[in-house]
Coordinates of C-alpha atoms in Angstrom, one line a residue:
X1 CA 11.6 -17.0 -13.1
X2 CA 9.8 -18.4 -10.0
X3 CA 12.4 -20.9 -9.3
X4 CA 14.9 -18.2 -9.4
X5 CA 13.2 -16.4 -6.9
X6 CA 12.7 -19.3 -4.3
X7 CA 16.9 -19.7 -4.8
X8 CA 17.4 -16.4 -4.0
X9 CA 15.0 -16.4 -1.2
X10 CA 16.8 -19.5 0.5
X11 CA 20.4 -18.2 -0.4
X12 CA 19.3 -15.1 1.3
X13 CA 18.0 -16.9 4.2
X14 CA 21.2 -19.3 4.7
X15 CA 23.3 -16.4 4.9
X16 CA 21.1 -14.7 7.7
X17 CA 21.3 -17.8 9.6
X18 CA 24.8 -16.3 10.7
X19 CA 23.2 -13.6 13.0
X20 CA 22.6 -13.5 16.7
X21 CA 20.2 -16.4 17.3
X22 CA 18.7 -14.5 20.5
X23 CA 17.6 -12.1 18.3
X24 CA 13.7 -11.8 17.2
X25 CA 12.6 -11.1 13.7
X26 CA 9.1 -10.7 12.1
X27 CA 8.7 -13.9 9.8
X28 CA 7.8 -16.5 12.5
X29 CA 5.9 -20.1 12.2
X30 CA 4.0 -22.1 14.2
X31 CA 2.4 -25.3 14.4
X32 CA -0.6 -27.5 16.0
X33 CA 0.1 -30.2 18.5
X34 CA 0.3 -33.1 15.9
X35 CA 3.4 -31.7 13.8
X36 CA 4.8 -30.5 17.1
X37 CA 5.5 -33.4 19.4
X38 CA 8.9 -34.5 18.0
X39 CA 11.6 -34.0 15.7
X40 CA 9.9 -37.0 13.7
X41 CA 7.1 -34.3 13.5
X42 CA 9.0 -31.7 12.5
X43 CA 10.9 -33.3 9.7
X44 CA 7.8 -33.5 7.5
X45 CA 7.5 -30.0 6.8
X46 CA 10.3 -27.8 8.7
X47 CA 13.0 -28.2 6.3
X48 CA 10.3 -26.7 3.4
X49 CA 10.2 -23.5 6.0
X50 CA 14.0 -23.1 6.1
X51 CA 14.1 -23.3 2.5
X52 CA 12.1 -19.8 2.0
X53 CA 14.1 -18.2 5.0
X54 CA 11.5 -18.6 8.0
X55 CA 13.6 -18.9 11.3
X56 CA 11.6 -17.9 14.3
X57 CA 9.3 -20.9 15.7
X58 CA 7.0 -20.3 18.3
X59 CA 7.5 -23.6 20.7
X60 CA 9.2 -26.8 21.3
X61 CA 7.0 -29.8 22.7
X62 CA 7.2 -28.2 26.2
X63 CA 3.9 -28.7 27.6
X64 CA 3.5 -29.8 31.1
X65 CA 2.2 -33.3 30.4
X66 CA 4.8 -33.7 27.8
X67 CA 8.0 -33.5 29.8
X68 CA 6.5 -34.5 33.5
X69 CA 4.3 -37.4 32.9
X70 CA 4.6 -38.5 36.3
X71 CA 5.2 -36.3 39.3
X72 CA 8.5 -35.8 39.7
X73 CA 9.7 -37.7 36.9
X74 CA 10.9 -35.7 34.0
X75 CA 11.5 -36.8 30.2
X76 CA 13.3 -34.8 28.3
X77 CA 14.0 -37.1 25.2
X78 CA 11.8 -35.7 22.9
X79 CA 12.1 -32.0 23.8
X80 CA 16.1 -32.4 23.2
X81 CA 15.9 -34.4 19.8
X82 CA 13.5 -31.3 18.8
X83 CA 15.3 -28.5 19.8
X84 CA 18.6 -30.5 18.3
X85 CA 16.5 -30.8 15.1
X86 CA 15.3 -27.2 15.2
X87 CA 18.8 -25.5 16.2
X88 CA 20.2 -27.9 13.3
X89 CA 17.9 -26.1 10.6
X90 CA 18.6 -22.6 11.8
X91 CA 15.6 -21.6 14.0
X92 CA 15.1 -19.3 16.6
X93 CA 12.7 -21.0 19.3
X94 CA 10.2 -20.3 22.2
X95 CA 8.6 -22.3 24.5
X96 CA 4.9 -22.6 25.6
X97 CA 4.3 -23.1 29.5
X98 CA 0.9 -25.0 29.2
X99 CA -1.6 -27.8 30.3
X100 CA -2.2 -29.8 33.0
X101 CA -1.0 -33.3 34.2
X102 CA -3.4 -36.4 35.1
X103 CA -1.2 -36.5 38.2
X104 CA -2.7 -33.3 39.8
X105 CA -5.5 -34.4 41.4
X106 CA -6.0 -30.8 42.7
X107 CA -7.2 -29.2 39.6
X108 CA -9.8 -30.2 37.6
X109 CA -8.8 -31.0 33.9
X110 CA -8.7 -28.0 31.6
X111 CA -8.4 -25.4 34.3
X112 CA -5.4 -23.1 35.4
X113 CA -3.4 -25.0 38.3
X114 CA -4.2 -22.5 40.8
X115 CA -4.7 -25.1 43.4
X116 CA -1.1 -26.8 43.1
X117 CA 1.2 -24.1 42.6
X118 CA 3.8 -25.8 44.0
X119 CA 3.6 -28.5 41.2
X120 CA 3.3 -25.7 38.8
X121 CA 6.3 -23.7 39.8
X122 CA 8.4 -26.8 39.7
X123 CA 7.5 -27.7 36.3
X124 CA 8.4 -24.2 35.2
X125 CA 12.0 -24.3 37.1
X126 CA 13.2 -27.7 36.0
X127 CA 12.2 -26.9 32.0
X128 CA 13.6 -23.6 32.1
X129 CA 16.8 -24.8 33.8
X130 CA 17.3 -27.7 31.6
X131 CA 16.5 -25.5 28.5
X132 CA 19.1 -22.4 29.7
X133 CA 20.7 -21.3 26.6
X134 CA 18.5 -22.9 23.8
X135 CA 14.9 -21.4 25.0
X136 CA 14.7 -17.6 26.0
X137 CA 11.2 -16.9 25.6
X138 CA 8.5 -18.6 27.7
X139 CA 4.9 -17.7 27.0
X140 CA 2.3 -18.3 30.2
X141 CA -0.3 -20.5 28.5
X142 CA -2.3 -20.7 25.2
X143 CA -4.4 -17.6 24.8
X144 CA -6.1 -17.6 27.8
X145 CA -8.9 -17.4 28.8
X146 CA -9.6 -20.4 26.7
X147 CA -7.9 -23.7 28.3
X148 CA -9.3 -22.6 32.1
X149 CA -12.0 -23.3 34.0
X150 CA -15.5 -21.8 33.5
X151 CA -15.4 -19.9 36.6
X152 CA -11.7 -19.3 36.4
X153 CA -10.7 -15.7 35.9
X154 CA -7.8 -13.3 35.0
X155 CA -7.0 -13.3 38.7
X156 CA -6.4 -17.0 38.5
X157 CA -4.3 -16.4 35.3
X158 CA -2.5 -13.9 37.3
X159 CA -1.4 -16.4 39.9
X160 CA 0.2 -18.9 37.6
X161 CA 2.2 -16.0 35.8
X162 CA 3.4 -14.8 39.2
X163 CA 4.5 -18.3 40.0
X164 CA 5.8 -19.1 36.6
X165 CA 7.6 -15.5 36.3
X166 CA 9.8 -16.0 39.9
X167 CA 10.4 -19.9 38.9
X168 CA 11.9 -19.4 35.6
X169 CA 13.8 -16.1 36.7
X170 CA 15.4 -18.0 39.5
X171 CA 16.4 -21.0 37.2
X172 CA 17.4 -18.7 34.3
X173 CA 17.6 -14.7 35.3
X174 CA 18.2 -13.8 31.5
X175 CA 14.9 -15.6 30.3
X176 CA 11.7 -14.1 28.7
X177 CA 8.5 -14.3 30.3
X178 CA 5.0 -13.7 28.0
X179 CA 1.9 -12.5 29.2
X180 CA -0.8 -14.1 26.9
X181 CA -4.4 -13.6 25.9
X182 CA -6.7 -15.0 23.2
X183 CA -7.7 -12.7 20.3
X184 CA -7.5 -9.2 21.0
X185 CA -8.4 -9.4 24.2
X186 CA -6.7 -6.5 26.0
X187 CA -9.5 -6.3 28.7
X188 CA -8.3 -9.7 29.8
X189 CA -4.7 -8.8 30.1
X190 CA -5.7 -5.3 31.6
X191 CA -7.5 -7.4 34.2
X192 CA -4.7 -9.8 34.7
X193 CA -2.1 -7.3 35.5
X194 CA -4.7 -5.2 37.8
X195 CA -4.9 -8.3 39.7
X196 CA -1.3 -9.3 40.3
X197 CA 0.4 -9.7 37.1
X198 CA 1.8 -6.4 36.8
X199 CA 5.8 -6.4 36.4
X200 CA 5.9 -10.2 36.1
X201 CA 5.8 -10.3 32.1
X202 CA 8.6 -9.2 29.6
X203 CA 6.6 -9.4 26.3
X204 CA 2.8 -9.8 25.3
X205 CA 1.2 -12.2 23.1
X206 CA -2.2 -11.9 21.2
X207 CA -3.8 -14.0 18.5
X208 CA -6.0 -11.4 16.3
X209 CA -7.5 -14.2 14.2
X210 CA -10.7 -12.1 14.2
X211 CA -9.3 -8.8 13.5
X212 CA -7.4 -10.5 10.4
X213 CA -10.8 -12.0 9.2
X214 CA -11.9 -8.6 8.4
X215 CA -8.9 -7.7 5.9
X216 CA -9.1 -11.0 4.6
X217 CA -12.9 -10.3 4.0
X218 CA -11.9 -7.0 2.3
X219 CA -14.1 -5.4 4.8
X220 CA -11.7 -2.3 4.7
X221 CA -11.0 -2.7 8.5
X222 CA -7.1 -1.7 8.0
X223 CA -7.3 0.9 10.9
X224 CA -8.4 -1.7 13.4
X225 CA -5.6 -3.8 12.6
X226 CA -2.8 -1.1 12.7
X227 CA -4.6 -0.2 16.3
X228 CA -3.8 -3.2 18.2
X229 CA -0.4 -2.5 19.3
X230 CA -1.3 1.1 19.9
X231 CA -4.3 -0.1 21.9
X232 CA -2.1 -2.5 24.0
X233 CA 0.6 0.3 24.7
X234 CA -2.4 2.8 25.7
X235 CA -3.5 -0.3 28.3
X236 CA -0.1 -0.8 29.3
X237 CA 0.7 3.0 29.8
X238 CA -2.5 3.2 32.2
X239 CA -1.7 0.1 34.9
X240 CA 1.9 -0.7 34.2
X241 CA 3.8 2.1 32.6
X242 CA 7.3 0.3 33.2
X243 CA 6.0 -2.2 30.8
X244 CA 4.6 -0.1 28.2
X245 CA 7.1 -0.7 25.7
X246 CA 7.7 -4.4 25.9
X247 CA 7.4 -6.6 22.6
X248 CA 4.1 -7.2 21.4
X249 CA 4.2 -10.8 19.7
X250 CA 1.4 -12.5 17.7
X251 CA 2.3 -15.9 18.4
X252 CA -0.5 -17.3 16.2
X253 CA -2.6 -15.5 13.5
X254 CA -4.0 -17.5 10.4
X255 CA -6.6 -17.7 7.5
X256 CA -8.7 -20.4 6.3
X257 CA -7.1 -21.5 2.7
X258 CA -10.5 -23.5 1.9
X259 CA -13.5 -21.1 3.5
X260 CA -11.8 -18.1 2.0
X261 CA -9.6 -19.5 -1.0
X262 CA -6.0 -20.2 -1.3
X263 CA -5.1 -16.8 -3.2
X264 CA -6.9 -14.9 -0.5
X265 CA -4.9 -16.5 2.5
X266 CA -1.8 -15.4 0.6
X267 CA -3.4 -12.0 0.4
X268 CA -4.3 -12.2 4.1
X269 CA -0.6 -13.2 5.0
X270 CA 1.2 -10.3 3.2
X271 CA -1.5 -7.7 4.6
X272 CA -1.0 -9.1 8.0
X273 CA 2.7 -9.0 7.6
X274 CA 3.1 -5.6 6.4
X275 CA 1.0 -4.1 8.6
X276 CA 2.3 -6.2 11.5
X277 CA 5.9 -4.5 10.6
X278 CA 4.1 -0.9 10.3
X279 CA 2.5 -1.1 13.7
X280 CA 5.8 -2.4 15.7
X281 CA 4.7 -6.3 15.9
X282 CA 8.1 -7.7 16.9
X283 CA 7.1 -11.4 15.5
X284 CA 4.0 -12.7 13.5
X285 CA 4.2 -16.4 14.1
X286 CA 2.0 -17.7 11.3
X287 CA -0.1 -20.6 12.0
X288 CA 0.6 -22.9 10.6
X289 CA 3.3 -24.5 8.8
X290 CA 1.4 -27.7 7.6
X291 CA -2.4 -28.5 8.0
X292 CA -3.0 -30.2 10.8
X293 CA -5.7 -30.7 13.1
X294 CA -7.2 -27.3 13.2
X295 CA -8.0 -27.1 9.6
X296 CA -6.5 -26.2 6.5
X297 CA -4.6 -23.2 7.5
X298 CA -1.3 -24.1 6.8
X299 CA 1.6 -22.8 4.2
X300 CA 1.5 -26.5 3.0
X301 CA -1.5 -28.5 3.0
X302 CA -1.8 -32.1 4.1
X303 CA 0.4 -33.6 1.7
X304 CA 3.2 -31.3 2.2
X305 CA 1.9 -29.3 -1.2
X306 CA 2.5 -25.5 -1.0
X307 CA -0.4 -23.1 -1.4
X308 CA -0.1 -19.5 -2.9
X309 CA 0.6 -18.4 0.6
X310 CA 4.0 -20.2 1.2
X311 CA 5.4 -18.2 -2.3
X312 CA 4.2 -15.0 -0.7
X313 CA 5.9 -15.7 2.6
X314 CA 9.2 -16.3 0.5
X315 CA 8.8 -13.0 -1.4
X316 CA 8.2 -11.2 1.6
X317 CA 11.3 -12.2 3.3
X318 CA 13.1 -12.1 -0.2
X319 CA 12.3 -8.6 -0.5
X320 CA 12.1 -7.3 2.8
X321 CA 15.0 -9.2 4.4
X322 CA 14.7 -10.6 7.7
X323 CA 14.6 -7.4 9.8
X324 CA 12.9 -4.9 7.3
X325 CA 12.9 -1.2 8.2
X326 CA 9.5 0.5 8.1
X327 CA 9.8 4.0 6.6
X328 CA 5.9 4.7 6.6
X329 CA 2.7 4.8 4.7
X330 CA 0.6 7.0 2.3
X331 CA -2.3 6.6 0.2
X332 CA -2.5 6.4 -3.3
X333 CA -5.5 8.4 -5.4
X334 CA -6.1 9.9 -1.7
X335 CA -7.6 6.2 -1.0
X336 CA -5.5 3.0 -1.0
X337 CA -3.4 2.2 1.5
X338 CA 0.5 1.9 0.8
X339 CA 3.1 1.2 3.2
X340 CA 7.0 1.8 2.5
X341 CA 10.1 0.0 3.7
X342 CA 14.0 -0.2 3.0
X343 CA 14.1 -3.4 1.8
X344 CA 17.1 -5.9 0.8
X345 CA 17.9 -4.0 -2.4
X346 CA 16.2 -0.2 -2.0
X347 CA 12.7 0.9 -1.4
X348 CA 9.8 -1.5 -1.5
X349 CA 5.9 -0.4 -1.4
X350 CA 3.4 -2.6 -0.7
X351 CA 0.0 -1.6 -1.6
X352 CA -3.6 -3.0 -2.1
X353 CA -7.0 -1.5 -3.0
X354 CA -9.0 -0.3 0.1
X355 CA -12.1 -2.4 0.7
X356 CA -13.6 -4.1 -2.5
X357 CA -13.1 -1.1 -4.5
X358 CA -10.3 -1.0 -7.7
X359 CA -8.2 1.8 -9.0
X360 CA -5.7 2.7 -11.4
X361 CA -2.3 4.1 -9.9
X362 CA -0.1 6.0 -12.0
X363 CA 3.9 6.7 -11.3
X364 CA 6.0 9.4 -12.7
X365 CA 8.0 6.9 -14.3
X366 CA 8.0 2.9 -14.9
X367 CA 8.5 0.7 -11.4
X368 CA 8.8 -2.8 -11.1
X369 CA 5.5 -4.4 -9.9
X370 CA 5.8 -8.0 -8.3
X371 CA 3.1 -10.1 -7.9
X372 CA 4.0 -11.9 -4.2
X373 CA 2.0 -15.0 -5.4
X374 CA 3.7 -16.2 -8.4
X375 CA 6.7 -14.0 -8.7
X376 CA 5.9 -12.4 -12.0
X377 CA 7.5 -8.9 -12.5
X378 CA 6.6 -6.2 -14.8
X379 CA 7.4 -2.7 -15.5
X380 CA 5.3 0.0 -16.1
X381 CA 4.1 3.5 -15.0
X382 CA 0.5 2.7 -13.9
X383 CA -1.1 -0.4 -12.7
X384 CA -4.9 -1.7 -12.3
X385 CA -4.9 -1.9 -8.3
X386 CA -7.3 -4.7 -6.6
X387 CA -7.7 -6.2 -3.3
X388 CA -4.8 -8.7 -4.4
X389 CA -1.6 -6.8 -2.7
X390 CA 1.9 -5.8 -5.1
X391 CA 5.3 -5.2 -4.4
X392 CA 6.6 -1.9 -5.9
X393 CA 10.2 -1.9 -6.5
X394 CA 12.1 1.8 -6.9
X395 CA 9.5 3.6 -5.1
X396 CA 9.3 7.4 -6.6
X397 CA 11.1 9.8 -4.1
X398 CA 7.9 11.6 -3.3
X399 CA 6.0 8.8 -2.4
X400 CA 8.7 7.8 0.0
X401 CA 8.8 11.3 1.3
X402 CA 5.0 11.2 2.0
X403 CA 5.5 7.8 3.6
X404 CA 8.0 9.0 5.9
X405 CA 6.0 12.3 7.3
X406 CA 3.2 9.8 8.0
X407 CA 5.1 7.5 9.8
X408 CA 3.9 8.4 13.3
X409 CA 0.6 9.1 12.2
X410 CA -2.4 6.6 12.9
X411 CA -3.8 5.3 9.7
X412 CA -7.1 7.1 8.4
X413 CA -10.6 5.5 7.9
X414 CA -12.3 7.6 5.4
X415 CA -11.5 10.6 7.4
X416 CA -10.2 12.1 10.8
X417 CA -12.8 11.4 13.6
X418 CA -10.1 12.0 16.2
X419 CA -12.0 15.5 17.3
X420 CA -15.2 14.3 16.4
X421 CA -18.4 14.7 19.1
X422 CA -20.3 11.6 17.1
X423 CA -20.0 8.9 14.3
X424 CA -22.7 7.3 12.5
X425 CA -24.0 5.3 9.6
X426 CA -27.0 6.3 7.8
X427 CA -29.1 5.3 4.8
X428 CA -29.3 7.9 2.1
X429 CA -29.9 6.0 -0.9
X430 CA -26.9 3.9 0.2
X431 CA -25.4 3.3 3.5
X432 CA -22.8 6.3 4.3
X433 CA -20.4 5.7 6.9
X434 CA -18.8 9.0 9.0
X435 CA -16.6 7.3 11.5
X436 CA -19.2 4.2 12.4
X437 CA -18.5 1.0 9.8
X438 CA -20.4 -2.4 10.0
X439 CA -18.8 -6.0 9.1
X440 CA -20.9 -6.1 6.2
X441 CA -19.2 -3.1 4.2
X442 CA -20.2 -2.4 1.0
X443 CA -22.4 -5.3 1.0
X444 CA -25.3 -3.5 2.0
X445 CA -24.8 -0.3 0.4
X446 CA -27.6 -1.1 -1.9
X447 CA -29.9 -0.2 0.6
X448 CA -33.7 -1.2 0.5
X449 CA -36.4 1.6 0.1
X450 CA -38.9 1.0 2.7
X451 CA -41.8 3.4 3.5
X452 CA -40.4 6.1 1.1
X453 CA -37.0 6.8 2.0
X454 CA -33.4 4.3 2.5
X455 CA -33.1 1.9 4.9
X456 CA -31.4 -1.7 5.4
X457 CA -32.8 -4.7 6.4
X458 CA -31.6 -5.9 9.5
X459 CA -31.0 -9.5 8.6
X460 CA -28.0 -8.6 6.3
X461 CA -25.1 -10.7 7.2
X462 CA -22.7 -8.6 9.0
X463 CA -24.9 -5.5 9.1
X464 CA -25.6 -5.8 12.7
X465 CA -21.9 -5.4 13.9
X466 CA -20.6 -2.1 14.4
X467 CA -16.8 -0.6 14.6
X468 CA -16.1 2.7 15.7
X469 CA -13.4 4.3 13.7
X470 CA -10.2 3.8 16.4
X471 CA -9.2 7.6 16.4
X472 CA -12.9 8.4 17.6
X473 CA -12.8 6.1 20.5
X474 CA -10.5 3.2 21.6
X475 CA -9.3 1.7 25.0
X476 CA -10.3 5.1 26.6
X477 CA -13.5 4.8 28.9
X478 CA -16.0 7.5 27.7
X479 CA -19.4 7.8 28.3
X480 CA -21.4 7.5 25.3
X481 CA -24.9 7.0 23.8
X482 CA -25.7 5.0 20.9
X483 CA -29.1 5.4 19.1
X484 CA -30.6 3.2 16.5
X485 CA -33.6 4.2 14.5
X486 CA -35.6 1.0 13.5
X487 CA -38.8 0.2 12.0
X488 CA -40.4 -3.4 11.7
X489 CA -41.0 -4.7 8.1
X490 CA -44.0 -4.1 5.9
X491 CA -45.3 -7.8 7.2
X492 CA -45.0 -6.4 10.6
X493 CA -43.2 -9.5 11.7
X494 CA -42.2 -9.4 15.6
X495 CA -38.7 -8.1 15.8
X496 CA -35.9 -7.0 18.4
X497 CA -32.5 -6.9 19.7
X498 CA -30.2 -6.5 22.5
X499 CA -26.8 -4.2 22.5
X500 CA -24.1 -6.2 23.3
X501 CA -20.9 -4.2 23.7
X502 CA -17.1 -4.3 24.8
X503 CA -17.0 -3.1 28.0
X504 CA -14.2 -2.8 31.0
X505 CA -15.2 -6.3 32.2
X506 CA -15.5 -7.8 28.4
X507 CA -18.6 -8.1 26.1
X508 CA -21.8 -7.4 28.0
X509 CA -25.4 -6.8 27.2
X510 CA -26.5 -3.2 27.8
X511 CA -29.1 -2.2 30.5
X512 CA -32.8 -2.5 29.5
X513 CA -31.9 -5.7 28.1
X514 CA -34.4 -7.1 24.9
X515 CA -35.9 -4.1 22.6
X516 CA -38.9 -5.0 20.9
X517 CA -39.7 -3.1 17.7
X518 CA -42.9 -1.6 18.6
X519 CA -44.4 -2.0 14.9
X520 CA -43.9 -0.6 11.3
X521 CA -46.7 2.5 11.7
X522 CA -43.6 4.8 12.0
X523 CA -39.7 5.1 12.6
X524 CA -38.8 4.3 16.6
X525 CA -35.5 5.7 18.3
X526 CA -33.9 3.6 20.5
X527 CA -30.9 4.8 22.9
X528 CA -28.8 3.6 25.3
X529 CA -26.5 5.3 27.9
X530 CA -23.2 3.6 28.5
X531 CA -20.3 4.4 30.9
X532 CA -18.0 1.6 30.8
X533 CA -17.5 1.0 27.1
X534 CA -13.9 -0.1 26.4
X535 CA -13.4 -0.6 22.5
X536 CA -10.6 -2.8 21.5
X537 CA -12.1 -4.9 19.2
X538 CA -11.7 -8.2 20.8
X539 CA -13.4 -10.0 18.4
X540 CA -13.0 -7.5 15.6
X541 CA -15.9 -5.2 16.2
X542 CA -17.1 -2.9 19.4
X543 CA -20.7 -3.3 19.4
X544 CA -23.6 -5.6 18.1
X545 CA -27.5 -5.8 17.7
X546 CA -28.0 -9.3 18.6
X547 CA -31.4 -10.6 17.4
X548 CA -30.8 -14.2 18.7
X549 CA -30.9 -15.8 15.7
X550 CA -33.1 -15.3 12.5
X551 CA -36.4 -15.2 13.8
X552 CA -36.7 -11.9 15.1
X553 CA -34.4 -9.9 12.8
X554 CA -36.7 -8.8 10.3
X555 CA -36.7 -5.2 11.1
X556 CA -35.0 -2.1 8.7
X557 CA -32.5 0.3 10.1
X558 CA -32.4 3.8 9.1
X559 CA -29.5 4.8 11.0
X560 CA -27.3 4.2 14.2
X561 CA -25.2 7.0 15.9
X562 CA -22.4 7.2 18.8
X563 CA -22.3 10.3 20.6
X564 CA -19.6 11.1 23.5
X565 CA -21.8 12.5 26.5
X566 CA -20.7 15.3 28.6

């Protein structure tokens, strides 16, 4: 059964290689530097990617120092061999315009080459012209502001974007230019656009590792992940309407197979692609194919042995095809997320239990249930749902109809808070979340009893990190008030924190700075008036109570509330 599933995926993938190679599909792959320097490097892992149907590769060895080691002297040997190798193996590949060169003495190492734009422009012109007809998509820099100078800003990034765009379009008018940012740093994209990058790009790239971490850790943050592309579109509509519909590509996304576990990595992969397709991501280039210098993130380990995520990727492609048609979402048992697709041989429903819960789901007639990690298929009219995703083949018509009716609706997160004036977390015997959530999720539901009532210790991991329901507030800057009700512990240990929140200029500390919890004699309410909040889940959360380590977090938290001010 397992070998048959892989064989079917392989045959299906080979048939698809006859498609238009300029097209872009959802199932992509990437690599760290040590596996991306040459065709020889690629030969150790690319064939295994081809075997399961992967065909969209992030970038060749196109870095500035790789092709122009000496000023004006270009070396195309490794690039040409790499492009030929990937073409032979059926891949569509892009290019990453990135990095500095030792001979550029006008800019410090590890900075954007803003002081030598003529040299940067020439590099872009030469490489785009050389790869014309083979590389269509060019991403500008790798996840900025990473790899930029400490004092460099989005305005500096905008300078190299404009320079690269003009040079690339002159060399190849049909090429496409990608505007990039690390994580979900939509604020950085906005700042670059406002600083001059407006209209000088054809697609957007992000690396939402931190948001996926919430999914991998089963924190119930699916609504946050599903809101990435809609938030990008809000920003573009506000600052570059002509580009509001450009493709969004996740050119890196991955999960640590050791820290999280190999099965959890596979679960995260299935959920990432499922919700990526659902929100309209053009391509997810999973990082990475084989373990390299970035840790155990690969579909293959360092020895080339496949992890469960490799099998999960194969079965996603097998059942959904290279260009899945998303039908919509529904809730099973009014709680568990389920996403419907038109697959290669009928409808497919991908579902899992919300958060860390479980639940039995029932169907009006037997359906085929597939375990994407091992290929096991069973026929049943009920299933015990867990955090491990499953494929349901032959979806009942009523569920398909429900999914289609919800297709354009936002994914709910324990209720509809789109018209609410406030959201909150309170301790009422357990943690009650009403549109406001923490990264600790149910881990702190067992609240402590302090001073005759319910509370929660301030040092619970993740408990000081807060996420607002995206339908309550997302991207749009609205005056808000955040309040927290706190008290020192029984020992009256010195405790305090500062509020750090996502603003229009990025993460910043709220006015007033450090708040010292006065004592343990009574509950104390602290309030922050904020006028420049811009919640985009850059790091997977919106605000935090930071105690600068474990020394001053010995307090109790009774409630936190976010209220929209008039």
